[in-house]
CSV table of C-alpha atoms in Angstrom, one decimal:
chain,number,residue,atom,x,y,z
A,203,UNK,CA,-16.3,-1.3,5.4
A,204,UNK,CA,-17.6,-0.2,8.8
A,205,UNK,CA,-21.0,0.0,9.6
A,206,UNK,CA,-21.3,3.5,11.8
A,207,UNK,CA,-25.3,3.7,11.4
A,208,UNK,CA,-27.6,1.8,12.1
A,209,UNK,CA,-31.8,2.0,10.9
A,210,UNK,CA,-32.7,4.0,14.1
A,211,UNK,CA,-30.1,6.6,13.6
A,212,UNK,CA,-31.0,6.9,10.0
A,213,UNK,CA,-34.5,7.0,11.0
A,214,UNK,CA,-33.9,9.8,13.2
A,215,UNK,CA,-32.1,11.8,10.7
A,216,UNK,CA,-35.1,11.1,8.6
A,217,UNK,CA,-37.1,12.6,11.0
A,218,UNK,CA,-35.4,15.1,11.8
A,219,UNK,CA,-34.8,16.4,8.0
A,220,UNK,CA,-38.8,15.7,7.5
A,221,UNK,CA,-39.5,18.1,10.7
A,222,UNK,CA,-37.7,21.1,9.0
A,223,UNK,CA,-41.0,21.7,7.0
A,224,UNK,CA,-40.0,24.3,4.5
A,225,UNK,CA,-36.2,24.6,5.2
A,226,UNK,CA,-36.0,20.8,4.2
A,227,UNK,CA,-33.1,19.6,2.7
A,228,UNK,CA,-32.6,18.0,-1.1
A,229,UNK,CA,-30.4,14.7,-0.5
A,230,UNK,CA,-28.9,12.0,-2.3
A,231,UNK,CA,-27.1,8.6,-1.4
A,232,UNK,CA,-24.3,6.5,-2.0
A,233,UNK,CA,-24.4,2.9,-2.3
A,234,UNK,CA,-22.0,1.3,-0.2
A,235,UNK,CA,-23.0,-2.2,-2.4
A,236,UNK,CA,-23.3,-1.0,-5.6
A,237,UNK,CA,-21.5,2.7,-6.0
A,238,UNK,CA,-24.6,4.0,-7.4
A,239,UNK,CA,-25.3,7.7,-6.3
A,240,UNK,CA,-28.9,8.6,-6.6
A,241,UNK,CA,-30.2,11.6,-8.1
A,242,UNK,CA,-31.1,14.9,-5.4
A,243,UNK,CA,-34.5,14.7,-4.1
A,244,UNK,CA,-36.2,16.7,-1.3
A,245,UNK,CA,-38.5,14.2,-0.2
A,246,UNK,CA,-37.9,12.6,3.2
A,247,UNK,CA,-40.9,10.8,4.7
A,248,UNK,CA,-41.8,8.2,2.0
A,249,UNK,CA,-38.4,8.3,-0.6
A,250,UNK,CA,-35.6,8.5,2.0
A,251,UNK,CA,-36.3,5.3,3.9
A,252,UNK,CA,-37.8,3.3,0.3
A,253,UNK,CA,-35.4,1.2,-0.2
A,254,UNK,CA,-34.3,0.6,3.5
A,255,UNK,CA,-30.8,2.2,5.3
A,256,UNK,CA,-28.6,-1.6,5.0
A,257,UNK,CA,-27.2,0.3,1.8
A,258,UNK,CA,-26.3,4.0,2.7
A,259,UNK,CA,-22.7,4.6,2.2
A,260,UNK,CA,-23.5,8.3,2.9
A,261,UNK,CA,-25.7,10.6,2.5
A,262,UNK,CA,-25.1,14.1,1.4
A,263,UNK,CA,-27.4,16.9,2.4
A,264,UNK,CA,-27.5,20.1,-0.1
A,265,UNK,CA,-28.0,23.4,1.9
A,266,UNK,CA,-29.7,26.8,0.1
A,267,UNK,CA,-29.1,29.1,2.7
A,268,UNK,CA,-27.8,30.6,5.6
A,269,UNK,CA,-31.3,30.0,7.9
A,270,UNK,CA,-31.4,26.2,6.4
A,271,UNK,CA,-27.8,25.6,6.8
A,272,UNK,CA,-28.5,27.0,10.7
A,273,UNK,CA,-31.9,24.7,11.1
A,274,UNK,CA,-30.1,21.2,9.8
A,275,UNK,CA,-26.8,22.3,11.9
A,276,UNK,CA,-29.1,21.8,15.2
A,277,UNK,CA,-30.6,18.5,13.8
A,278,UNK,CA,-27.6,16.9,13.0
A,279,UNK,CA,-25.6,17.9,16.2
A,280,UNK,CA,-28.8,17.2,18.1
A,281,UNK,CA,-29.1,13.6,16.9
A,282,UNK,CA,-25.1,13.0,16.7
A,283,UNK,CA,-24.7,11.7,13.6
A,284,UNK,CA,-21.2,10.8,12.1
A,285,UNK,CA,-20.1,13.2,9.0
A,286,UNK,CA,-18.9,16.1,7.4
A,287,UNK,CA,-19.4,19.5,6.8
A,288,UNK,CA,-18.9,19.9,2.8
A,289,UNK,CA,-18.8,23.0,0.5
A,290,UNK,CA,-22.6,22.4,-0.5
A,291,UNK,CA,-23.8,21.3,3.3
A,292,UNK,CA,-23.3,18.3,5.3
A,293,UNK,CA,-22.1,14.5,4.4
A,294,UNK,CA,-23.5,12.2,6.9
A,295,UNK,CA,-21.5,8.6,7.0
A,296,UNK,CA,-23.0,5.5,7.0
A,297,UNK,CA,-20.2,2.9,6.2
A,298,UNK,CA,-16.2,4.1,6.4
A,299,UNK,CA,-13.3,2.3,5.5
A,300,UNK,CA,-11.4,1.0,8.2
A,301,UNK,CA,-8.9,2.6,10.1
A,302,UNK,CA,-10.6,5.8,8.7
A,303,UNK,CA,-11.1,8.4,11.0
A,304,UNK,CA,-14.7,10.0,11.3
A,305,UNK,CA,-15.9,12.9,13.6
A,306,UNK,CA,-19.3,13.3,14.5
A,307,UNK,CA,-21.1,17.0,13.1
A,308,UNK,CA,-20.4,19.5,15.9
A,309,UNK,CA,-21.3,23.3,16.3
């Protein structure tokens, strides 16, 4: 695997998440060690950086509606983070196989 983030970027997608206020997201991880995938949770300041970044295959970011899926679609193309759009929100990319091919989130 290939690392493609590193602790500031996750910090500022952290950051950026947190600053949403009421639009924030519910999110949950992948374990590029392990394979463990946490359970959803909509905290970002304290849970999201608890057990450090070194471990985040990806993230996944769940989206409610049209006004959240709007607000995180700035963050995330504002702080150029590599990823996905998925049928529920966003995948953001942490480690990738490689030779695998991954975009950064765009408009």
């Amino acid at each position: 695997m290939h690392p493609l983030m590193n602790n500031t970027k996750w910090d500022e997608l952290r950051r950026a998440m947190y600053g949403l206020d009421r639009l924030a997201p519910r999110w949950r991880t992948s374990n590029v060690e392990s394979g463990y995938m946490s359970e959803w949770d909509r905290e970002w300041f304290y849970h999201f950086r608890d057990r450090g970044y070194k471990s985040i295959q990806w993230v996944e970011i769940a989206v409610d509606t049209d006004e959240q899926r709007n607000a995180i679609l700035r963050e995330l193309v504002r702080i150029h983070v590599p990823g996905e759009r998925t049928e529920s929100g966003y995948r953001i990319v942490g480690y990738a196989e490689i030779g695998q091919a991954v975009d950064y989130i765009r408009e």
